Short mmCIF file of C-alpha atoms in Angstrom, two decimals:
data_model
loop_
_atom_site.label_atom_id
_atom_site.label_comp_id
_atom_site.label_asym_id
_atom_site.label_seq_id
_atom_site.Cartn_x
_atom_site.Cartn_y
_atom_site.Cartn_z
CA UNK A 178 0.00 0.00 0.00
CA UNK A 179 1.15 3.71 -0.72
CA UNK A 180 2.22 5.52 2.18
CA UNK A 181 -0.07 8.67 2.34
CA UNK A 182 2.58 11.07 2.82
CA UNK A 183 4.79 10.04 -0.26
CA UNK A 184 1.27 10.23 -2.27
CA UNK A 185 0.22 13.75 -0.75
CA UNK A 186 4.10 14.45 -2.16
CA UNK A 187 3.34 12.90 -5.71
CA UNK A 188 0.18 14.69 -5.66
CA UNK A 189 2.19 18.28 -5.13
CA UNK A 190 5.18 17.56 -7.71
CA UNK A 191 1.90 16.95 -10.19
CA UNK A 192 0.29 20.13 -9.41
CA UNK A 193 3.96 21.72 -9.60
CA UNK A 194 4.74 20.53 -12.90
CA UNK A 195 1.15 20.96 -14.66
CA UNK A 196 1.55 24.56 -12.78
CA UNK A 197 4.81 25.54 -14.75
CA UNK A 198 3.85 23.64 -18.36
CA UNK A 199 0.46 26.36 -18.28
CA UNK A 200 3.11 28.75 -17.64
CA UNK A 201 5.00 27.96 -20.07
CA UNK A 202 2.45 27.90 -22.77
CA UNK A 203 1.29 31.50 -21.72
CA UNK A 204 4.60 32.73 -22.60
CA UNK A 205 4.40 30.96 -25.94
CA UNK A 206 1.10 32.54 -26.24
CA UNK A 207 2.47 35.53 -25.69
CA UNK A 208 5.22 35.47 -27.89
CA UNK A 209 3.10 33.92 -30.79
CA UNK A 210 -0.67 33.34 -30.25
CA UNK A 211 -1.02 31.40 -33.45
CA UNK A 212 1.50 28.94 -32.38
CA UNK A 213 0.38 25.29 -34.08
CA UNK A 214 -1.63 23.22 -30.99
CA UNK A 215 0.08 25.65 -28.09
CA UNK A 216 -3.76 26.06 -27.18
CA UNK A 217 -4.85 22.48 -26.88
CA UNK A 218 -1.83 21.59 -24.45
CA UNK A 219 -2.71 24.81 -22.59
CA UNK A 220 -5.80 23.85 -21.76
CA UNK A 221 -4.75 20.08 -21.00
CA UNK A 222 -2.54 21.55 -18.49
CA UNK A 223 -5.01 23.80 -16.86
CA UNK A 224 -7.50 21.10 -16.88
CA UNK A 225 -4.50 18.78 -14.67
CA UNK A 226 -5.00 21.66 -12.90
CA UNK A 227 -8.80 21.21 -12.22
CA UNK A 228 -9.27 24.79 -13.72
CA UNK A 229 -11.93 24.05 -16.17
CA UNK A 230 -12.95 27.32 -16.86
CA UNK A 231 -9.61 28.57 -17.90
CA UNK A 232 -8.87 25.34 -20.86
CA UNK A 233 -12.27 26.28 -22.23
CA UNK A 234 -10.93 29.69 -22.47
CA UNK A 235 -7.75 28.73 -23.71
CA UNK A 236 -9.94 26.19 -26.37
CA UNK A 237 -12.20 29.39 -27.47
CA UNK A 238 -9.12 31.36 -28.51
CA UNK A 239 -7.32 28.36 -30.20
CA UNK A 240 -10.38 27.75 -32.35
CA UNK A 241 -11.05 31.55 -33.29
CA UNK A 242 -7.78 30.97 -35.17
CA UNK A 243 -8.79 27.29 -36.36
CA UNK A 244 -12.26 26.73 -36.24
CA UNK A 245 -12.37 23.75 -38.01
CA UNK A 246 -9.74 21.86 -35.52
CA UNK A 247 -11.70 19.18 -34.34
CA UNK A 248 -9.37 18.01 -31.70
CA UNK A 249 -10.04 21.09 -29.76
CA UNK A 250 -13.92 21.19 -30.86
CA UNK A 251 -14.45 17.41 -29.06
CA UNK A 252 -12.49 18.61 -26.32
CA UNK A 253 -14.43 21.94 -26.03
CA UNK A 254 -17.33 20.09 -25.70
CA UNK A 255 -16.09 17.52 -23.35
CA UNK A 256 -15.21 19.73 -20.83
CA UNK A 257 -18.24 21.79 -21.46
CA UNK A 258 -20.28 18.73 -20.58
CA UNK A 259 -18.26 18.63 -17.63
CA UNK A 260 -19.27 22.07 -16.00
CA UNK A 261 -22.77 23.30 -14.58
CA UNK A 262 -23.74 24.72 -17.72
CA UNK A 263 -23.51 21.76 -19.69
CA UNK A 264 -25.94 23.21 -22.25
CA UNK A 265 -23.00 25.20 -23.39
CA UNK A 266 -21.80 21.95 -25.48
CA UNK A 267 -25.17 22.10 -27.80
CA UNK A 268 -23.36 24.76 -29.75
CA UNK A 269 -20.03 22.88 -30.08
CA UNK A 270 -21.34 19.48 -30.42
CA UNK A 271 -23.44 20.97 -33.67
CA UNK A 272 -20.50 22.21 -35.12
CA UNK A 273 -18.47 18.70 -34.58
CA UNK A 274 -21.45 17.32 -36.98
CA UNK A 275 -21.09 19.61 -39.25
CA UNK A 276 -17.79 19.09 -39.97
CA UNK A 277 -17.44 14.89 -39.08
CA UNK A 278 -21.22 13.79 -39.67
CA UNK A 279 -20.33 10.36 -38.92
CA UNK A 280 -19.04 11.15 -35.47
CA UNK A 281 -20.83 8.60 -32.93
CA UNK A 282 -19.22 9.92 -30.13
CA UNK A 283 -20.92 13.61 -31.13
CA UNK A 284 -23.75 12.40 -31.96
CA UNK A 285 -24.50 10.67 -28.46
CA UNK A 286 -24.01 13.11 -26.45
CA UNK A 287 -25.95 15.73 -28.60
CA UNK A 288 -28.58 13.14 -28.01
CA UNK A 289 -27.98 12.91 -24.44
CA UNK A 290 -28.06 16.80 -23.85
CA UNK A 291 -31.65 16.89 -26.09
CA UNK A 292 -33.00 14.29 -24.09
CA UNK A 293 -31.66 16.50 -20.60
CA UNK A 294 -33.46 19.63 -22.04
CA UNK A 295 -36.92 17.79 -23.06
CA UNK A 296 -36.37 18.16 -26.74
CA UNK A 297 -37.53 14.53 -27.38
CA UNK A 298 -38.20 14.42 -30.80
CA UNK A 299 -34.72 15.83 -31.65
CA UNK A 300 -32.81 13.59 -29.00
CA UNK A 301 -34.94 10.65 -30.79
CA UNK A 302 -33.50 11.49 -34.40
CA UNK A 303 -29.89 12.14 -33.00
CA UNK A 304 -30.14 8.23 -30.91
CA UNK A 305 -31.48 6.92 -34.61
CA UNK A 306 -28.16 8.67 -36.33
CA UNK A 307 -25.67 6.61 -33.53
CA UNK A 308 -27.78 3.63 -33.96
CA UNK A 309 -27.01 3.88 -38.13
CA UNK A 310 -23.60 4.07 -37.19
CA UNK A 311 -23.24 1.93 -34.22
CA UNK A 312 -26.04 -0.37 -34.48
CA UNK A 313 -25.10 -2.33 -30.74
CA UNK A 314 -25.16 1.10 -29.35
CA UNK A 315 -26.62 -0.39 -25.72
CA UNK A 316 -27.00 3.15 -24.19
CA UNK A 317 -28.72 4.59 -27.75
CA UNK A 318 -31.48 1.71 -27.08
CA UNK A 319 -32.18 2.26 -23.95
CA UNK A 320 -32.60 6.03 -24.20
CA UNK A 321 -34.88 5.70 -26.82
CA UNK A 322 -37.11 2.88 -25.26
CA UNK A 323 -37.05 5.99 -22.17
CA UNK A 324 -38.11 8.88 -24.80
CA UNK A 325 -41.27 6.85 -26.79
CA UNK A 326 -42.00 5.71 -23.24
CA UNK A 327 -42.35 9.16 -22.51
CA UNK A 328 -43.74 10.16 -25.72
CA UNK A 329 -46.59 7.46 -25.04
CA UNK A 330 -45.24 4.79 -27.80
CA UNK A 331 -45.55 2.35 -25.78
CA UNK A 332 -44.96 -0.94 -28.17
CA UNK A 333 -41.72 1.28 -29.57
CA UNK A 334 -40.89 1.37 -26.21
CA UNK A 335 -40.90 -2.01 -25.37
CA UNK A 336 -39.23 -3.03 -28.46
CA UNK A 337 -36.16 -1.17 -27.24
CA UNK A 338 -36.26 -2.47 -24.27
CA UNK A 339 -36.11 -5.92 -25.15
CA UNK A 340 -33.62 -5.37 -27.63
CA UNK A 341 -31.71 -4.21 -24.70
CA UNK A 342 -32.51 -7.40 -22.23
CA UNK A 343 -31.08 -8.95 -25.18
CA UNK A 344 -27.98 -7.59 -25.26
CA UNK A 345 -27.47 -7.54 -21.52
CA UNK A 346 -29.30 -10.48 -19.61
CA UNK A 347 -27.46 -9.51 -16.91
CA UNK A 348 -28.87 -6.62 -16.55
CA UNK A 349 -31.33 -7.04 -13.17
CA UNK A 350 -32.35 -3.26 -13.65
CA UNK A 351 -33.21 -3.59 -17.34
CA UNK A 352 -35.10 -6.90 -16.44
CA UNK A 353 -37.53 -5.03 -13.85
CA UNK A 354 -37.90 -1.99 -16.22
CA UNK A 355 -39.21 -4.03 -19.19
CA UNK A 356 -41.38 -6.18 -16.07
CA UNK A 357 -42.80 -2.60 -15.70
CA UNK A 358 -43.45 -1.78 -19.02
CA UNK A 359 -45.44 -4.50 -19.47
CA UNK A 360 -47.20 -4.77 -16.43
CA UNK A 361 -48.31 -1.20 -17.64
CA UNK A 362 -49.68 -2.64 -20.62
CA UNK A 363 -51.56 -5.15 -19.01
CA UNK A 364 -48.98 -7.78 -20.44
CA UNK A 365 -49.08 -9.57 -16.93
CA UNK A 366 -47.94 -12.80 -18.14
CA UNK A 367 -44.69 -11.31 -19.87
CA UNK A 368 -44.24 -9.22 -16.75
CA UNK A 369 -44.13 -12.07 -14.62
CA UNK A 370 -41.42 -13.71 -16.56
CA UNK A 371 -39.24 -10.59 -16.75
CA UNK A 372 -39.73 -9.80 -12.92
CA UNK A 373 -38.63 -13.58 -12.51
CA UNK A 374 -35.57 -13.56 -14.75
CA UNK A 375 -34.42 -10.27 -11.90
CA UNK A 376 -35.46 -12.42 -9.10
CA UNK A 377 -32.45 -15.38 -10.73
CA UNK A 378 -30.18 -12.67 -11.17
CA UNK A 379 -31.34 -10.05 -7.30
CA UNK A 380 -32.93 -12.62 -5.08
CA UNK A 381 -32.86 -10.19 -2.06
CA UNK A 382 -34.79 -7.01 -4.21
CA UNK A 383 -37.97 -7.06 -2.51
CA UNK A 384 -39.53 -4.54 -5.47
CA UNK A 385 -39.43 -7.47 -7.43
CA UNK A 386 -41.46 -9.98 -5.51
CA UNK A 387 -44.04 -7.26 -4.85
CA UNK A 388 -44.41 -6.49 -8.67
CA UNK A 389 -44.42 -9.80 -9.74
CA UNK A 390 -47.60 -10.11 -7.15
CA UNK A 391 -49.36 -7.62 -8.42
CA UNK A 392 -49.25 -9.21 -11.91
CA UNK A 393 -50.07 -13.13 -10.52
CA UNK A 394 -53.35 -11.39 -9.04
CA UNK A 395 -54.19 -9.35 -12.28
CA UNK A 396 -53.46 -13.16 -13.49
CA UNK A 397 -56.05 -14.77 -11.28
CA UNK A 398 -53.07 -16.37 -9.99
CA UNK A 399 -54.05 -15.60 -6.29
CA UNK A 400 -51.72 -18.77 -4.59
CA UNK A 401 -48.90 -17.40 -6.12
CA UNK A 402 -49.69 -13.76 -5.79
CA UNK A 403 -49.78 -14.56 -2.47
CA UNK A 404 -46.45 -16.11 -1.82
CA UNK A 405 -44.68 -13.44 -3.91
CA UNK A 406 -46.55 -11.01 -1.73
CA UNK A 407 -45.37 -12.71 1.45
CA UNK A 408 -42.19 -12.58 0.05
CA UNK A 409 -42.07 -9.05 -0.20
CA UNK A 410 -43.66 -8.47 2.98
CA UNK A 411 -41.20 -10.46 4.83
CA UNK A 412 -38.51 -8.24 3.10
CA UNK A 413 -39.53 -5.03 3.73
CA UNK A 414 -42.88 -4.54 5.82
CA UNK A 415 -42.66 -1.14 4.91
CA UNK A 416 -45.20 -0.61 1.67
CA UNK A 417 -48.31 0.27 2.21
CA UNK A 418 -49.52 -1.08 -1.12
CA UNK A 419 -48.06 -4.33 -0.93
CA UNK A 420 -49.71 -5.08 2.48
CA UNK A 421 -52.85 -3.45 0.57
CA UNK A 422 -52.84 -5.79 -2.54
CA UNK A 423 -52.06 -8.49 0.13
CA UNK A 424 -55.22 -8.32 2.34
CA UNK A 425 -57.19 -8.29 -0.26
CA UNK A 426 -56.07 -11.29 -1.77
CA UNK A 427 -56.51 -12.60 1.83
CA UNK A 428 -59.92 -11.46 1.68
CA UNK A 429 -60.87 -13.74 -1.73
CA UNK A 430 -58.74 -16.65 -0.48
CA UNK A 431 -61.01 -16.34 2.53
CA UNK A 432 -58.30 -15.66 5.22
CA UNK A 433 -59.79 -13.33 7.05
CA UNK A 434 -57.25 -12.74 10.01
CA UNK A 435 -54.51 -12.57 7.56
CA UNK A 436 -56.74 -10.12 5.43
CA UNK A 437 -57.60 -7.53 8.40
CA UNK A 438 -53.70 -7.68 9.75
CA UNK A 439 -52.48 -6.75 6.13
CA UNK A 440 -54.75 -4.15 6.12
CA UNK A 441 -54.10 -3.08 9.76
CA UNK A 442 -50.48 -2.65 9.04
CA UNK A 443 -51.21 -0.89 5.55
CA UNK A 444 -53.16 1.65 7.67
CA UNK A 445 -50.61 2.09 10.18
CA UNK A 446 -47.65 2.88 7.28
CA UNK A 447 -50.23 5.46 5.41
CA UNK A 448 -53.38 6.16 7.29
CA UNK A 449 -54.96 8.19 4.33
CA UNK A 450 -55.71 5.39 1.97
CA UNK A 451 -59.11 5.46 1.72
CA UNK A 452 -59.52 2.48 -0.17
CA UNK A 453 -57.67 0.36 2.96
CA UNK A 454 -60.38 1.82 5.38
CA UNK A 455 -63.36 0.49 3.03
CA UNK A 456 -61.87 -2.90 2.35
CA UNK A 457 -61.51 -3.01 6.07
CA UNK A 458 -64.69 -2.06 6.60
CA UNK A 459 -66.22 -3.69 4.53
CA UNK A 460 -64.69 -7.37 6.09
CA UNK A 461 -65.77 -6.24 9.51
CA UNK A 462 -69.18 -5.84 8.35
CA UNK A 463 -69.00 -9.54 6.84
CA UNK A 464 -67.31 -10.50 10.37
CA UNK A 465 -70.84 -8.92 12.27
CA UNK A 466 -68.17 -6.64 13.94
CA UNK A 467 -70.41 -3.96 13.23
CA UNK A 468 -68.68 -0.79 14.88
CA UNK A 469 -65.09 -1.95 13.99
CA UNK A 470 -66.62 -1.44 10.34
CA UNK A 471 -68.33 2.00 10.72
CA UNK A 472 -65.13 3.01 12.19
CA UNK A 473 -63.59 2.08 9.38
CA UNK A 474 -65.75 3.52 6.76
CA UNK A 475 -66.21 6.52 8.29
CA UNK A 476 -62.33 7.02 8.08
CA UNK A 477 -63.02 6.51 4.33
CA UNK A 478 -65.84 8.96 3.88
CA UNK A 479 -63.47 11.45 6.11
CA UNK A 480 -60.64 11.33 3.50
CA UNK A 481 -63.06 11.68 0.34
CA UNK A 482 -66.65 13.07 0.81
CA UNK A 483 -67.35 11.62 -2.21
CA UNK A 484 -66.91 8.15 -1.49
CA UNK A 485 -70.31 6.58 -2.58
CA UNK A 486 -69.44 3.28 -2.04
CA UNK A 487 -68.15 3.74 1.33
CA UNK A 488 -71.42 5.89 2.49
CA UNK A 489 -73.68 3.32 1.10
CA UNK A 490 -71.98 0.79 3.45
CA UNK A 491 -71.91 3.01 6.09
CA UNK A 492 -75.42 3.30 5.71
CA UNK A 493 -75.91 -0.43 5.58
CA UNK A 494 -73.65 -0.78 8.76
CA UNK A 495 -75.62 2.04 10.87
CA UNK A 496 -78.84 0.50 10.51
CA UNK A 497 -77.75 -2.66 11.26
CA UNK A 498 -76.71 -0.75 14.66
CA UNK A 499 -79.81 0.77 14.66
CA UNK A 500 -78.46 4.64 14.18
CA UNK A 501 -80.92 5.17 11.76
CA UNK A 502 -79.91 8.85 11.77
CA UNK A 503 -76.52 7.93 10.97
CA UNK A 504 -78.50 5.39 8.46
CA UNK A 505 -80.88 8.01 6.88
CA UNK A 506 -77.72 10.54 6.31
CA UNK A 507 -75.30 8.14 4.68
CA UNK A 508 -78.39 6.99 2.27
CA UNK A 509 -79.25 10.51 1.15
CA UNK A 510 -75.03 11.08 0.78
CA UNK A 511 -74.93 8.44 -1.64
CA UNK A 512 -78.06 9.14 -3.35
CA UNK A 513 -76.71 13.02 -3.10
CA UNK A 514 -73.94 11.92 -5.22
CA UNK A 515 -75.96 10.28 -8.20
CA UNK A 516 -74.53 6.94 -7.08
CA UNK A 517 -78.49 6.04 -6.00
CA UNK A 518 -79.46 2.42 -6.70
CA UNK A 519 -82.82 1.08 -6.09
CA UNK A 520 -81.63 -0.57 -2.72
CA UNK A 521 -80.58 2.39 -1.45
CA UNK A 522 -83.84 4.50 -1.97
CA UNK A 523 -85.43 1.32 -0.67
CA UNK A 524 -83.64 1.25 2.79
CA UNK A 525 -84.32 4.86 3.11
CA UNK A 526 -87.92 5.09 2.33
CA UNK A 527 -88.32 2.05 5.03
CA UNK A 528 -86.17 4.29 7.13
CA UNK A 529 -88.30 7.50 6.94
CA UNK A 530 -91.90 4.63 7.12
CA UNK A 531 -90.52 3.92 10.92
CA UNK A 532 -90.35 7.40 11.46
CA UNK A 533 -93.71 8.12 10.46
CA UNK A 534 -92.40 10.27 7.21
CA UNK A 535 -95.17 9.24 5.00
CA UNK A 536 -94.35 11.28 1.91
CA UNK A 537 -90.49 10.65 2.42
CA UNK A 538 -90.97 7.44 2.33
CA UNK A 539 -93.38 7.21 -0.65
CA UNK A 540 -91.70 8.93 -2.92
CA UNK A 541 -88.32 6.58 -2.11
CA UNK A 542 -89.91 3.57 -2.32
CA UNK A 543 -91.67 4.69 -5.47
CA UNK A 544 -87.95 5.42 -7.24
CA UNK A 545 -86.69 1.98 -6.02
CA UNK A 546 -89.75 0.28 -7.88
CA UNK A 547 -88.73 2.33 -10.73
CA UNK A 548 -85.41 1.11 -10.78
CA UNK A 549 -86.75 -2.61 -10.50
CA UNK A 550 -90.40 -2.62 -10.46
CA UNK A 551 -90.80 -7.18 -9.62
CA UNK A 552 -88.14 -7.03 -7.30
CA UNK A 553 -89.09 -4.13 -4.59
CA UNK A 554 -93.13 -4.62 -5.22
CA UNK A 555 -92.35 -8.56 -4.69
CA UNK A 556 -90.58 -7.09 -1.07
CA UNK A 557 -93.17 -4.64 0.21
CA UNK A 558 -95.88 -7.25 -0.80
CA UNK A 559 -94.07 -9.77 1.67
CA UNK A 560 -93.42 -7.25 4.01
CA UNK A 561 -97.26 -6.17 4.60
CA UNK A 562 -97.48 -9.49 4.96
CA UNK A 563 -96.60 -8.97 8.68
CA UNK A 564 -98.59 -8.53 12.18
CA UNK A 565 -96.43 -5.79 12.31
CA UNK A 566 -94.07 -4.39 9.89
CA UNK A 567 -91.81 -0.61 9.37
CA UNK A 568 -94.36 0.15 6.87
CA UNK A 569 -97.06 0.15 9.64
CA UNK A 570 -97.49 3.97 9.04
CA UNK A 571 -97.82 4.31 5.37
CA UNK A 572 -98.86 0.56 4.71
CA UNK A 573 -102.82 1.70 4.69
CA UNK A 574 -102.21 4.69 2.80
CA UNK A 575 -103.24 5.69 -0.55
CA UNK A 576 -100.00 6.55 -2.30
CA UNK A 577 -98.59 3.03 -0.66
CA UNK A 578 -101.49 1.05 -1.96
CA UNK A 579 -100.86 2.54 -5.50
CA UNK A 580 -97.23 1.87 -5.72
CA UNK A 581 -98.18 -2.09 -5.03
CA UNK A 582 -101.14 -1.69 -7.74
CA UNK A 583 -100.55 0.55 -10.23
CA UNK A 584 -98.72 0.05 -13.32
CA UNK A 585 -95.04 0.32 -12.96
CA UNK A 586 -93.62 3.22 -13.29
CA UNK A 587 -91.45 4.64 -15.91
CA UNK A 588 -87.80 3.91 -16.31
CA UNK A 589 -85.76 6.70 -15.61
CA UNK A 590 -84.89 8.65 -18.95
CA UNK A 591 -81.36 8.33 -20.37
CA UNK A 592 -79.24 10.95 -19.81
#
């Protein structure tokens, strides 16, 4: 091993010597500022030197006397590239092509700036140009499966891609990219056997597992969804949508311990997703563990207002606990938000019956026999049936006797 103090030494003696070879080649400058390639070892020196700013200077002057020299051009650009204002380099990197059209080296990076600056559709043609000169070119294919991705081209995409799992199967990063891509395009199956061929090559990536579940269940493929899931899980217990996907595969595998602890956890790593609440809720309400679930779906309707789904269960769940305020408001929410079906206007006109709302009532079992005239006449026919029955206060009336009688009212017009 070197001994730091004799490198710290070599380092100085390098810095010395670059130091007087500048000099040097200011004098020359000096004495004769068109002296043949004075300004390309000038600006070698001063970038030894880590003085970036002054070769580009020294570059710029060289080249107002030869503006062709293309030795200085690439390196103008190089170190251009090099600096915060890498932009700079467009200029120069245009003027390389110009003058050597078939440069590849040129040609990528103009590509590569493009792409930085969001001009796809130039950085696209410029990737095409190395790819006619260098048609292996593994960095060309995979920015241009990245700008049609972006561009929305998705099957030109993908083609790239794979070209480029072709040329590197070792590639674990290229494997789950083109696993995304499509997964994206509802290409589950292919997905799966990307995300797998990763998993030979990055056994410990938990990203993969996960992804790979989320394609077995869009696959039906619920054991195995499960496992990868698992998996993942058992990796890193620290995504919310994993645990999410999870418990609801839980749920249609009929595990429902496993289901609500998946969902528990999900909740606990991102309380605000809604759609964890109503899932929750909604198994609690299957369970009979009635107030578990309106806590639950209340925490739903809390984080979106608009949740119909969630406020019809709600509604559901409160008059199962007999809040039939709570019942009567979540009904009228959903119907509120157009979401209305003909149960719904049925619960609530039986709900507004029991509380001696006659006209209420009437009018919202009259829309739920308009939505399905056999179904709810067939009900309230059985219902009356009874000694005693929630329709005990409108059961005798006249508007109730005509929506049992009449002829069935009108469907509801198209909108």
């Amino acid at each position: 091993m070197e001994h730091p103090k004799k490198t710290a030494t070599s380092r100085l003696h390098s810095f010395a010597r670059h130091w007087k070879a500048a000099a040097e080649f200011e004098k020359v400058l000096k004495l004769d500022p068109k002296f043949e390639g004075v300004h390309f070892l000038l600006a070698s020196a001063y970038k030894s030197l880590g003085d970036s700013g002054a070769a580009i200077a020294a570059l710029d002057a060289g080249l107002r006397n030869k503006p062709k020299d293309l030795e200085m051009l690439r390196a103008l650009a190089y170190l251009q590239m090099g600096t915060r204002d890498e932009m700079s380099a467009l200029p120069t990197l245009q003027r390389i092509l110009e003058l050597a059209p078939a440069d590849p080296g040129a040609s990528m990076d103009l590509a590569l700036l493009y792409q930085k600056s969001g001009k796809l559709d130039e950085a696209l043609l410029r990737y095409q140009d190395v790819l006619l000169l260098d048609t292996g070119n593994f960095a060309a294919h995979y920015n241009l499966a990245l700008i049609y991705w972006k561009l929305k081209k998705f099957a030109s995409a993908t083609e790239e891609l794979e070209l480029c799992a072709r040329q590197a199967p070792e590639n674990m990063d290229v494997l789950e990219q083109l696993g995304d891509f499509y997964a994206f395009q509802n290409q589950h199956a292919k997905a799966v056997e990307a995300y797998n061929k990763a998993l030979a090559k990055a056994p410990a990536r938990a990203s993969l597992y996960s992804k790979s579940g989320f394609s077995l269940a869009s696959l039906n493929r619920d054991d195995e969804a499960i496992a990868a899931l698992e998996k993942a899980v058992q990796m890193d217990n620290t995504k919310a949508e994993s645990l999410y996907l999870l418990g609801d595969l839980y749920a249609d595998v009929k595990k429902y311990d496993e289901c609500i602890a998946a969902y528990k956890r999900a909740l606990e790593l991102n309380p605000r997703l809604k759609e964890v609440h109503y899932n929750l809720g909604t198994v609690y309400a299957e369970r009979q563990q009635l107030e578990d679930a309106a806590a639950e779906l209340k925490a739903a309707v809390r984080l979106d207002p608009e949740y119909a789904s969630a406020w019809s269960n709600l509604a559901i769940v409160s008059e199962k606990l007999g809040l039939d305020d709570a019942a009567i408001e979540a009904y009228r929410k959903v119907i509120a938000l157009g979401k209305g079906q003909a149960s719904n206007y049925f619960r609530l006109g039986i709900l507004y019956a029991k509380r001696n709302m006659g006209d209420q009532a009437v009018t919202n079992l009259a829309r739920a026999i308009e939505l399905d005239p056999e179904t709810y006449r067939q009900i309230l026919r059985e219902e009356i049936k009874k000694v005693h029955s929630a329709l005990d206060s409108i059961r005798y009336t006249e508007p109730f006797a005509r929506l049992l009688t009449g002829p069935p009212p009108a469907p509801p017009p198209h909108p």
